[in-house]
CSV table of C-alpha atoms and ligand atoms in Angstrom, one decimal:
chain,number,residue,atom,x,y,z
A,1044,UNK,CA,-21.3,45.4,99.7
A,1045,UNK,CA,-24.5,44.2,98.3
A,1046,UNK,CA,-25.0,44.9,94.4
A,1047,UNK,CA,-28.0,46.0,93.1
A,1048,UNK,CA,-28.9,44.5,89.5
A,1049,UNK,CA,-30.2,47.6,87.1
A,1050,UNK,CA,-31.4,45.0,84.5
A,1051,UNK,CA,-28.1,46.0,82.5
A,1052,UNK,CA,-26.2,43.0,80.7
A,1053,UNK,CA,-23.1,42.7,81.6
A,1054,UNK,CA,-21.5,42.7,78.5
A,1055,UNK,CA,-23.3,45.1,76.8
A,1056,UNK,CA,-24.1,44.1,73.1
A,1057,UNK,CA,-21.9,45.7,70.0
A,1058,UNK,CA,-23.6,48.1,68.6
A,1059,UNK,CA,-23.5,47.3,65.1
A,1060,UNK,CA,-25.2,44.1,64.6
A,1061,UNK,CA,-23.9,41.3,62.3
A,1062,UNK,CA,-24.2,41.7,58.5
A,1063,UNK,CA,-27.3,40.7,57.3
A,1064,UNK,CA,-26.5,37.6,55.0
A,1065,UNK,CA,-27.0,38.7,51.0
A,1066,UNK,CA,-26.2,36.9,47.8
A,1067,UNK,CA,-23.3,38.4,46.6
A,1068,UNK,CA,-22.5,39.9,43.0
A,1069,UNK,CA,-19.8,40.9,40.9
A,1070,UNK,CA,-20.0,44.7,39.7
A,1071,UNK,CA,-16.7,44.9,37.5
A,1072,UNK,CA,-14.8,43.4,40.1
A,1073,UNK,CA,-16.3,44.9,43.4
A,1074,UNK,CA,-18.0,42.4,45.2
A,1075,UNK,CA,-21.5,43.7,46.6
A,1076,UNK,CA,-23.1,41.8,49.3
A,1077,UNK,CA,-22.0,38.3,50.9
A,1078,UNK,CA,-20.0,40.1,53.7
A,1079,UNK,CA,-17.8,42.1,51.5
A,1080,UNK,CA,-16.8,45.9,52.4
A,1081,UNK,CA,-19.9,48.0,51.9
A,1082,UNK,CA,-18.6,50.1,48.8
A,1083,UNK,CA,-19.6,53.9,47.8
A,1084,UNK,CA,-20.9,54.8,44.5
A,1085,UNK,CA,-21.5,58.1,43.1
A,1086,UNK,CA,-23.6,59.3,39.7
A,1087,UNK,CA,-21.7,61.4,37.4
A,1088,UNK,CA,-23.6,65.0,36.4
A,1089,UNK,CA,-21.9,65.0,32.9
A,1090,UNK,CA,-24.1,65.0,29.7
A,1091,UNK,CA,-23.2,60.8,29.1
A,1092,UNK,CA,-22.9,61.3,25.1
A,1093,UNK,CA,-19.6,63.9,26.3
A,1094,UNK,CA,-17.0,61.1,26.3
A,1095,UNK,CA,-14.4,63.4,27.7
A,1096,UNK,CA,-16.3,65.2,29.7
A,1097,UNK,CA,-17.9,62.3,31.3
A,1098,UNK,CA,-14.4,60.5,31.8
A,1099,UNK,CA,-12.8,63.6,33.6
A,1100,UNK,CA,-15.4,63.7,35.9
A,1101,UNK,CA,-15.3,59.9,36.6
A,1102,UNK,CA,-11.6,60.2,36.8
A,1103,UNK,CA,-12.0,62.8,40.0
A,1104,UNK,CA,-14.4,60.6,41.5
A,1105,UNK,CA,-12.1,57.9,41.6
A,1106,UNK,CA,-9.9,60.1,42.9
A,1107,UNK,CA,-12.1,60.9,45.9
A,1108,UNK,CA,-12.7,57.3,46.8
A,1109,UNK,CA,-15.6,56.5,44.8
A,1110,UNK,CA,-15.8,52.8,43.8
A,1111,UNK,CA,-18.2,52.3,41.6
A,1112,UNK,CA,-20.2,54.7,39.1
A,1113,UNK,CA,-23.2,55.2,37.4
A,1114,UNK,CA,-24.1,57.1,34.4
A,1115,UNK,CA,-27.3,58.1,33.1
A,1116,UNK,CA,-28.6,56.9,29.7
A,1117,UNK,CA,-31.3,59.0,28.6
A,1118,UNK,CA,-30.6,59.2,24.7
A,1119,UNK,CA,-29.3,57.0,21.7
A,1120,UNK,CA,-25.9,59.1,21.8
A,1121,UNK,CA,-25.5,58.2,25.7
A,1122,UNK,CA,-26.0,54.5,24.4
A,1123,UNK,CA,-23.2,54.8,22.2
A,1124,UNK,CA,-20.5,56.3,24.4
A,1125,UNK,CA,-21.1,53.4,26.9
A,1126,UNK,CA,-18.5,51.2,25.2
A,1127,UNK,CA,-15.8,54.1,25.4
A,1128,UNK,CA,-16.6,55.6,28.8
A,1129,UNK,CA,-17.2,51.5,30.1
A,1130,UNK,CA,-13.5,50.9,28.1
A,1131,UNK,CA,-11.7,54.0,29.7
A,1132,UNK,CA,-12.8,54.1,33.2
A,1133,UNK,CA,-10.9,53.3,36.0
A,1134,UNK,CA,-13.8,52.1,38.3
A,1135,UNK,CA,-16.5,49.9,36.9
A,1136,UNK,CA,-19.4,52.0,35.4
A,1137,UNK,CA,-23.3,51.2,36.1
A,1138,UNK,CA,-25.7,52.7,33.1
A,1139,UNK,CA,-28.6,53.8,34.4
A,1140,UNK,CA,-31.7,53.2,31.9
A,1141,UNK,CA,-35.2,54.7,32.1
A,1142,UNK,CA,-37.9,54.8,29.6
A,1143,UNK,CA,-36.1,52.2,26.9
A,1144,UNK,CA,-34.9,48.6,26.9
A,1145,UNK,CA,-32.9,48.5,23.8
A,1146,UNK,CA,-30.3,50.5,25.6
A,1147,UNK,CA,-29.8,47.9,27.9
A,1148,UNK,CA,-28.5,45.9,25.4
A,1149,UNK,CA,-26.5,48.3,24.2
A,1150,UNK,CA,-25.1,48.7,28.1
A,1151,UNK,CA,-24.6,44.8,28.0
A,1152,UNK,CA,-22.9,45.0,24.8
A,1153,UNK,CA,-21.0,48.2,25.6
A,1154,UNK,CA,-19.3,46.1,28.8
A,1155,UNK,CA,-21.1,48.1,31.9
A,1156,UNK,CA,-20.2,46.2,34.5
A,1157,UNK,CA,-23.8,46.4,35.6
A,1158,UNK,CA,-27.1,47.9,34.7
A,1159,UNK,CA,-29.8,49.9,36.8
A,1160,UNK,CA,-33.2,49.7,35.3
A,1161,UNK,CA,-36.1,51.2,37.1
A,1162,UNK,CA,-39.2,49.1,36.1
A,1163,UNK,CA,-41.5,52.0,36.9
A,1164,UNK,CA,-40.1,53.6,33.7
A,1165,UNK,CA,-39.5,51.3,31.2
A,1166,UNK,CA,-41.9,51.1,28.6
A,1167,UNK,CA,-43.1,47.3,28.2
A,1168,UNK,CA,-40.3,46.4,30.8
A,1169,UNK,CA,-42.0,43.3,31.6
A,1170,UNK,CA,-42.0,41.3,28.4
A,1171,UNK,CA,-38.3,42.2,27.8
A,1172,UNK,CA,-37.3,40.2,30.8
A,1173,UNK,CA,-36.5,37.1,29.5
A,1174,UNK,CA,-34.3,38.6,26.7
A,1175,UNK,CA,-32.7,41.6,28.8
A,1176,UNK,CA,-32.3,37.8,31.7
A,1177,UNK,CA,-30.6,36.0,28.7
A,1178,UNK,CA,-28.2,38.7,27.5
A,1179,UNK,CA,-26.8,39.4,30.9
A,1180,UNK,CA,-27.0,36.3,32.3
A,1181,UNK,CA,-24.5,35.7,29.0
A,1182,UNK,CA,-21.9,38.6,29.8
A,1183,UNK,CA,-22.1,38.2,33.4
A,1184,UNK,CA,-23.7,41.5,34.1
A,1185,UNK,CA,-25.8,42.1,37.0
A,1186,UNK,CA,-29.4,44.1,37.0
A,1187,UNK,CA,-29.7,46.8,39.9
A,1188,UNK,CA,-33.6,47.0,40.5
A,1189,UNK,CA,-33.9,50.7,41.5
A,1190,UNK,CA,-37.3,51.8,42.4
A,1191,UNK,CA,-37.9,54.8,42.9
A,1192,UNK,CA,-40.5,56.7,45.3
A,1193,UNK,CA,-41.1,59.0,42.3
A,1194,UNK,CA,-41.3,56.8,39.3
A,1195,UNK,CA,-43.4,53.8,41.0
A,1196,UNK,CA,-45.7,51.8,39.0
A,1197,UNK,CA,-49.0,52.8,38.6
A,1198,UNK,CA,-50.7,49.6,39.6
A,1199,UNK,CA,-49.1,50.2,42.9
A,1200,UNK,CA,-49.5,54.0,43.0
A,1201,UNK,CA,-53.2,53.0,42.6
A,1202,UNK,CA,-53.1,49.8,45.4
A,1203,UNK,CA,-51.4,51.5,47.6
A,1204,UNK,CA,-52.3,55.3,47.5
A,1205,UNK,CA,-49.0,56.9,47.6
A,1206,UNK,CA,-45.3,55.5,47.5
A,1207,UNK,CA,-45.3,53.9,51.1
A,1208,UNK,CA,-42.6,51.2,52.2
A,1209,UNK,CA,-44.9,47.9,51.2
A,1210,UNK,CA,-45.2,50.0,47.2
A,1211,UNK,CA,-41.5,50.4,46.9
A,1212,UNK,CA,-41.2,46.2,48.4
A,1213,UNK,CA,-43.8,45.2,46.2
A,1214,UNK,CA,-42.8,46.9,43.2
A,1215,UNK,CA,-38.7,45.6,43.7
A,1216,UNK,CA,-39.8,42.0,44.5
A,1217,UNK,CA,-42.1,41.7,41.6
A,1218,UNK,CA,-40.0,42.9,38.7
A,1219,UNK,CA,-37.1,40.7,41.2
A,1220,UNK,CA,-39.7,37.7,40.2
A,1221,UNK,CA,-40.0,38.0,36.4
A,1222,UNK,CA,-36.3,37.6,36.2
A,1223,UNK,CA,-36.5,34.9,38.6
A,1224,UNK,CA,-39.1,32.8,36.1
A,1225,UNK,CA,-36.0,33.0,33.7
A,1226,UNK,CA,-33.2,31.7,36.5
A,1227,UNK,CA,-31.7,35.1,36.7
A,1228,UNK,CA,-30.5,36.3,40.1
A,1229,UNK,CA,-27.8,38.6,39.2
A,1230,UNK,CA,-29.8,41.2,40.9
A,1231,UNK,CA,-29.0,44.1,43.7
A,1232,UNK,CA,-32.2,46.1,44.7
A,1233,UNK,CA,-33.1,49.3,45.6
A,1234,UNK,CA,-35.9,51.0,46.9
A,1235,UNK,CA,-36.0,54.9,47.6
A,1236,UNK,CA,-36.9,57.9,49.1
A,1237,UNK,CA,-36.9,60.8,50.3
A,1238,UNK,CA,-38.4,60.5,53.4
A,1239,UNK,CA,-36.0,58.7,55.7
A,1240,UNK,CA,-38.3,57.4,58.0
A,1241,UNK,CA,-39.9,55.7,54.3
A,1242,UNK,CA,-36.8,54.8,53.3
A,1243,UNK,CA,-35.5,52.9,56.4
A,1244,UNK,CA,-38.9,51.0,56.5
A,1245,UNK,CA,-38.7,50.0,52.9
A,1246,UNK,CA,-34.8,48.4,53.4
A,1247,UNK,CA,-36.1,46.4,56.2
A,1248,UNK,CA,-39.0,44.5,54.8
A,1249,UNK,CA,-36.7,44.1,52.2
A,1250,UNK,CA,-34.0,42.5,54.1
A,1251,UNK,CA,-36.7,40.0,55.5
A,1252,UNK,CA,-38.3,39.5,52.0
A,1253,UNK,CA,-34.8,38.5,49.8
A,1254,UNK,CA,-31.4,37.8,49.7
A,1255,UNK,CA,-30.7,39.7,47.1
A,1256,UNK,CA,-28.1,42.6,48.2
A,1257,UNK,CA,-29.0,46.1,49.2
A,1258,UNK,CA,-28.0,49.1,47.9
A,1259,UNK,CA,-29.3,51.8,49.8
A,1260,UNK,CA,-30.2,55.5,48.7
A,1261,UNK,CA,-32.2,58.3,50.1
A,1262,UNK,CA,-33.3,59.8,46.9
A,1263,UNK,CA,-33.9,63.6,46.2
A,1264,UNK,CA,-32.0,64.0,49.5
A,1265,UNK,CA,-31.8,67.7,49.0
A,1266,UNK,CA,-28.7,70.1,49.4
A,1267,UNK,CA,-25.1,69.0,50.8
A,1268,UNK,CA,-26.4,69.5,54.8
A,1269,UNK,CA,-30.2,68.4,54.8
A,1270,UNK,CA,-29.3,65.2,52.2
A,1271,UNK,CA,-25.8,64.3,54.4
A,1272,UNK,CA,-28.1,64.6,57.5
A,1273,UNK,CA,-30.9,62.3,56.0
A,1274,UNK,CA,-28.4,59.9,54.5
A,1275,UNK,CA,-26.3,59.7,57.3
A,1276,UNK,CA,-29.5,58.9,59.2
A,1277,UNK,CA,-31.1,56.5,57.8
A,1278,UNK,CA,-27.8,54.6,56.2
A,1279,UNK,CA,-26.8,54.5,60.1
A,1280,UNK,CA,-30.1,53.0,61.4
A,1281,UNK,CA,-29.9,50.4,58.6
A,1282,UNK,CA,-26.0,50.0,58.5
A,1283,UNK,CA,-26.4,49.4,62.2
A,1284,UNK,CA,-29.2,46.7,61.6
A,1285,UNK,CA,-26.4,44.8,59.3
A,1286,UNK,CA,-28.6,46.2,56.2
A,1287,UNK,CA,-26.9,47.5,53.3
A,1288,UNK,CA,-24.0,46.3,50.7
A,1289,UNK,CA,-23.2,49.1,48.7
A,1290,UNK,CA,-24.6,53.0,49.4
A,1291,UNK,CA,-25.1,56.3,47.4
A,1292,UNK,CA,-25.4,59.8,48.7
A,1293,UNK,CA,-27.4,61.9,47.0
A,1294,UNK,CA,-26.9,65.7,47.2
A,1295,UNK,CA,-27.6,69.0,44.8
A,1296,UNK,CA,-23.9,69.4,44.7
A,1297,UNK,CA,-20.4,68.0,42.9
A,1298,UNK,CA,-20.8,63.9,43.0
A,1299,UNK,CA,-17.6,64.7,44.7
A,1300,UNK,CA,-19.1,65.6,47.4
A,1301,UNK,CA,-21.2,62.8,47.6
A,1302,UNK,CA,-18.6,59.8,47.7
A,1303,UNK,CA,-17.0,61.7,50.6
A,1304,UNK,CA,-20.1,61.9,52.5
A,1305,UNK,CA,-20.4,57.9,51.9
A,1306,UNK,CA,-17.2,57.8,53.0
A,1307,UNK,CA,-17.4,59.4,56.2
A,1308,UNK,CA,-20.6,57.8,57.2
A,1309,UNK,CA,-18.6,54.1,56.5
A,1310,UNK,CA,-15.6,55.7,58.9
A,1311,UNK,CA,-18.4,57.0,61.4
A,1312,UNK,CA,-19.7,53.3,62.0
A,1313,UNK,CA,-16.0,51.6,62.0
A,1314,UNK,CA,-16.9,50.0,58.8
A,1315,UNK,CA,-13.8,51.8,57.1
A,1316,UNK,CA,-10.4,52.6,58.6
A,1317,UNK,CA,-10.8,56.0,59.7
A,1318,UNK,CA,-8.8,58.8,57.6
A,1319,UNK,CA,-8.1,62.1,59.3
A,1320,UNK,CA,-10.4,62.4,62.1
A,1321,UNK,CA,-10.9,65.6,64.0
A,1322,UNK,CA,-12.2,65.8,67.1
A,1323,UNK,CA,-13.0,69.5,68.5
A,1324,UNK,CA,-14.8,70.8,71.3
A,1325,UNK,CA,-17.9,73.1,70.3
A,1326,UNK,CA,-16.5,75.6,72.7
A,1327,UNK,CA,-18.1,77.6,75.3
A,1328,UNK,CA,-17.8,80.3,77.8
A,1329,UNK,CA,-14.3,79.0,79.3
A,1330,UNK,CA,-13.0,78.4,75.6
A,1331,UNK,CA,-9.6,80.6,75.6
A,1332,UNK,CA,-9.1,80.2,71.9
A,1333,UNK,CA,-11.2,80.2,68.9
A,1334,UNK,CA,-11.7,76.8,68.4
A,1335,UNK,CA,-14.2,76.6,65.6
A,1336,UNK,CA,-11.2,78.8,63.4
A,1337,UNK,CA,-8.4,76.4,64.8
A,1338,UNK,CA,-10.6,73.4,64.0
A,1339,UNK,CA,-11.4,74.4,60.2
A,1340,UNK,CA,-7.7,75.0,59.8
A,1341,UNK,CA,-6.4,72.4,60.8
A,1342,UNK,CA,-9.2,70.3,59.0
A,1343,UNK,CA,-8.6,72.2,56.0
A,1344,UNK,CA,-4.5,72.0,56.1
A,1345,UNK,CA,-4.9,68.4,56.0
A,1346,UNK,CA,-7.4,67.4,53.7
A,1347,UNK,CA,-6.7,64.4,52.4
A,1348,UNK,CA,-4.2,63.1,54.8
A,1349,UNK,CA,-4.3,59.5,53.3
A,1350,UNK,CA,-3.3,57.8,57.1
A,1351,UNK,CA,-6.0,57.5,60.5
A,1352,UNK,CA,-5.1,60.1,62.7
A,1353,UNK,CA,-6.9,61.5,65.3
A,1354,UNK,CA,-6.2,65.2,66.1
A,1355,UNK,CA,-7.5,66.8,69.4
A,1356,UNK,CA,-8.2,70.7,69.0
A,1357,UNK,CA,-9.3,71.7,72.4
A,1358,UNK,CA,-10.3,75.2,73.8
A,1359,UNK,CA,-9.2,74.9,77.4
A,1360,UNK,CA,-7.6,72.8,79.7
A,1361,UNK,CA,-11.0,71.0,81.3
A,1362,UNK,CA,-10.8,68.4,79.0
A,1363,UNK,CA,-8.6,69.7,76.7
A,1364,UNK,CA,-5.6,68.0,78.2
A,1365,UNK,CA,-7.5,64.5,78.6
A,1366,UNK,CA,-8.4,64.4,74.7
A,1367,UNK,CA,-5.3,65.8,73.6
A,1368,UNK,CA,-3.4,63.0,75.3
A,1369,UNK,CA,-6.2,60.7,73.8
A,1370,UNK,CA,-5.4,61.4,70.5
A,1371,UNK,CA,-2.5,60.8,68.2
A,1372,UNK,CA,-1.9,64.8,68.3
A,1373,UNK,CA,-3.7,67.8,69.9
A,1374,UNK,CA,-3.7,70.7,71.8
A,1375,UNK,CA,-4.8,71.9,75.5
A,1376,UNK,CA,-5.4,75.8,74.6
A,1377,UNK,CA,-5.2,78.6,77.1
A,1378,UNK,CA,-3.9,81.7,77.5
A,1379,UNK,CA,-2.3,82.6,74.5
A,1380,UNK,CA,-0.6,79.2,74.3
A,1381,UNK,CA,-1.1,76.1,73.4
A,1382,UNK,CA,0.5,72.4,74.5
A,1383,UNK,CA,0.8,70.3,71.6
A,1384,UNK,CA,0.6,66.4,72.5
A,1385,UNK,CA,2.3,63.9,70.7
A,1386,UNK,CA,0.8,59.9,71.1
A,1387,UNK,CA,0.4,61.2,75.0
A,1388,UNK,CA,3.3,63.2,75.6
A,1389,UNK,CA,3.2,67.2,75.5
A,1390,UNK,CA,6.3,67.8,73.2
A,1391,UNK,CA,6.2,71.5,73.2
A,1392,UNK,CA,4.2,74.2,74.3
A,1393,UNK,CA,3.9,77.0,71.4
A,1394,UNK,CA,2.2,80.3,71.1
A,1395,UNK,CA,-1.5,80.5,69.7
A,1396,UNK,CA,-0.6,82.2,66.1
A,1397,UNK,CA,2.0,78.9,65.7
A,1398,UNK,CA,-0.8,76.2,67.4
A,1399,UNK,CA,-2.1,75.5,63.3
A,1400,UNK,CA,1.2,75.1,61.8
A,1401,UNK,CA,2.7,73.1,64.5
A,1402,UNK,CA,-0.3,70.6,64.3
A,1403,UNK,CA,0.1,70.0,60.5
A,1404,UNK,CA,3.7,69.7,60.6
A,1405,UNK,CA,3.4,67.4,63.4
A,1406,UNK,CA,0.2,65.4,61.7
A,1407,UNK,CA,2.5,65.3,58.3
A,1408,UNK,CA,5.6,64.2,60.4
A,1409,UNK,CA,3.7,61.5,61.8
A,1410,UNK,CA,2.3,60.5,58.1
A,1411,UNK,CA,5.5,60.3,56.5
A,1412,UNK,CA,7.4,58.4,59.4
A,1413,UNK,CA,4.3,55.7,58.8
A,1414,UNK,CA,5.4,55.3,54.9
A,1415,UNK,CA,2.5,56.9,53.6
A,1416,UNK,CA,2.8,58.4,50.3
A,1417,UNK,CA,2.0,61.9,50.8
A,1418,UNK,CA,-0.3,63.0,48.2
A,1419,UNK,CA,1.0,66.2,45.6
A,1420,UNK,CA,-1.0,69.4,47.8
A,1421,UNK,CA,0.6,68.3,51.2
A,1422,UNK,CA,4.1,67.2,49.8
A,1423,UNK,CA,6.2,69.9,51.5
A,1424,UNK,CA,3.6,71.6,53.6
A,1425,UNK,CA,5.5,70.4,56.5
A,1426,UNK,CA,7.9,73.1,58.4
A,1427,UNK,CA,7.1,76.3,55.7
A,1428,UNK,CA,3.1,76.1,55.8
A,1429,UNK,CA,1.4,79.4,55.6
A,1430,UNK,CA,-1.6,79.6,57.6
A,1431,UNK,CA,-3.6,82.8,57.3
B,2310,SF4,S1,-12.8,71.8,76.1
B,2310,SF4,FE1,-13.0,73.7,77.3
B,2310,SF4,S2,-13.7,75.2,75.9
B,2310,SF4,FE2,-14.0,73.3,74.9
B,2310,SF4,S3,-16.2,72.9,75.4
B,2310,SF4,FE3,-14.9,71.8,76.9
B,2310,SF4,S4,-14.8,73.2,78.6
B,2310,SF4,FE4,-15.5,74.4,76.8
């Protein structure tokens, strides 16, 4: 039989392309850029100057996954927590200074493991660079450049009209440049906002124009479903590209919420070992089961599963069987039953009310024979769940 060429490669090519090649830097002790793991960051929504405050909330981010953390600096009394919140934290603490230079000194001085100045907002930024260069060139800290579509300079406001992609470039490369004329190239950049399509632009001029590494932000993203969607978006277009060393989420929710989002964009693309992973049918017309309500409960009965597994919640037995059997665990619904599949293998066959607690004791059975360390709200869970 004769074979007709489509123009298709063979092989097709992988879909995420290779890491874009970035200078790498030392933020307390997570590498960003030079090939290592892209890391998630998070900001914390505490008043700074509230020591305990600000710790608590940076202990439940850590808790969550976040690796690195920034805290704003607005005020002399933020200034002066820096050393204890910078002392105390587990992860290493970015402080993030608008408006005055002497606190970044007092960030140096206080130990941040790195500092985020936005040039658009620092008042006589520029002839402070050789002496803000010099004092963390001494300690080792590095300087995010994080400009902002909001904040831009007004030189470039004026070139360029409005915030567009060359602006935000422009604005980085140049403040990038006066610490360059003092040797300093500790440096990650930034250069957000809120429009995506802006956004992705922006990150790849910059990827052409530098080494430096990236770390990527849609800024003012919105609410937890419009700013996931526009994160996930345009940190997947650029991900894809091999653009991007470190990435923040930003939502108008609990930073919380944010790292996870981070974290399940990093899964989504393979760059992280998948956690719990549920993969559910949207239903339709031959569903025999209400798979959106099986789906949230399963999803919510193990939250925080700390292993990859894949669980298959299916609403019939089209394709229900074929993902289910796909899947470390699942179910094939229909007619008031539903066969539970174990690595492959159906291993029991219960009815609907039981489908729930049968998957999580299965899905915890599975983590614990792995060694994982169960964590403290899934300890027990196993045969006495309650699932309402
Ligand atoms: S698995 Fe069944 S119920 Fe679910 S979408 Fe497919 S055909 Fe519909």
């Amino acid at each position: 039989m004769t074979t007709v060429s489509l123009g298709m490669p063979e092989v097709p090519p992988p879909a995420l392309a290779e890491r874009r090649r970035s200078r790498q830097i030392n933020v307390g002790g997570v590498p960003v850029g030079g090939g290592a793991p892209v890391s998630v960051q998070s900001m914390t929504t505490t008043v700074t100057a509230d020591v305990n405050a600000t710790l608590q909330q940076i202990a439940e981010l850590t808790a969550s996954g976040c690796q690195i953390v920034r805290v704003a600096v607005p005020s002399a009394d933020d200034a002066e927590a820096l050393p204890a919140i910078a002392k105390k934290s587990q992860i290493p603490v970015i402080a993030d200074i608008h408006f005055q230079p002497k606190y970044v000194f007092a960030a140096i001085d206080a130990g941040c493991a790195a500092v985020r100045v936005n040039p658009g907002n620092i008042k006589q930024f520029d002839d402070k660079v050789k002496e803000i260069a010099k004092a963390a060139a001494d300690a080792g800290t590095p300087i995010r450049i994080g400009v902002n579509a909001g904040s831009l300079d007004k030189r470039l406001l004026e070139k360029y009209g409005k915030a567009t992609a060359e602006a935000l470039v422009e604005s980085a490369l140049w403040e990038c440049s006066l610490f360059e004329e003092h040797g300093f190239r500790d440096i990650k950049i930034s250069v957000k906002h809120h429009d995506p399509v802006v956004m992705i632009r922006a990150y790849r001029q910059l990827a052409q124009q530098c080494d430096y590494p990236l770390h990527l932000g849609v800024t003012e993203a919105g609410p937890t479903f419009q700013g996931t969607i526009k994160s996930a978006t345009a940190f997947g277009a650029l991900l894809a590209e091999g653009i991007g060393d470190t990435i923040r989420v930003s939502l108008s929710a609990p930073p919380v919420e944010e790292v996870k989002v981070g974290i399940a964009i990093l899964e989504s693309l393979g760059m992280r070992e998948r956690g719990l992973e549920i993969v559910s049918c949207p239903s339709c017309g031959r569903a025999q089961v209400d798979v959106y309500k099986l789906a949230e409960e399963v999803h919510a009965g193990l939250d925080g599963l700390p292993v990859p597994l894949r669980v298959a919640v299916m609403g019939c037995v089209v394709n229900g069987p074929g993902e289910a059997r796909e899947a470390d665990l699942g179910v094939a619904s229909g007619n008031g039953k539903g066969q539970i599949f174990v690595k492959g293998e159906v291993i029991k066959t219960v009815p609907e009310s039981q489908i729930v607690e049968t998957l999580i004791e299965e899905a915890l059975r599975i983590a614990e024979e792995s060694g994982a360390e169960l964590p403290e709200e899934l300890r027990g869970l196993g045969p006495t769940v309650e699932v309402h």
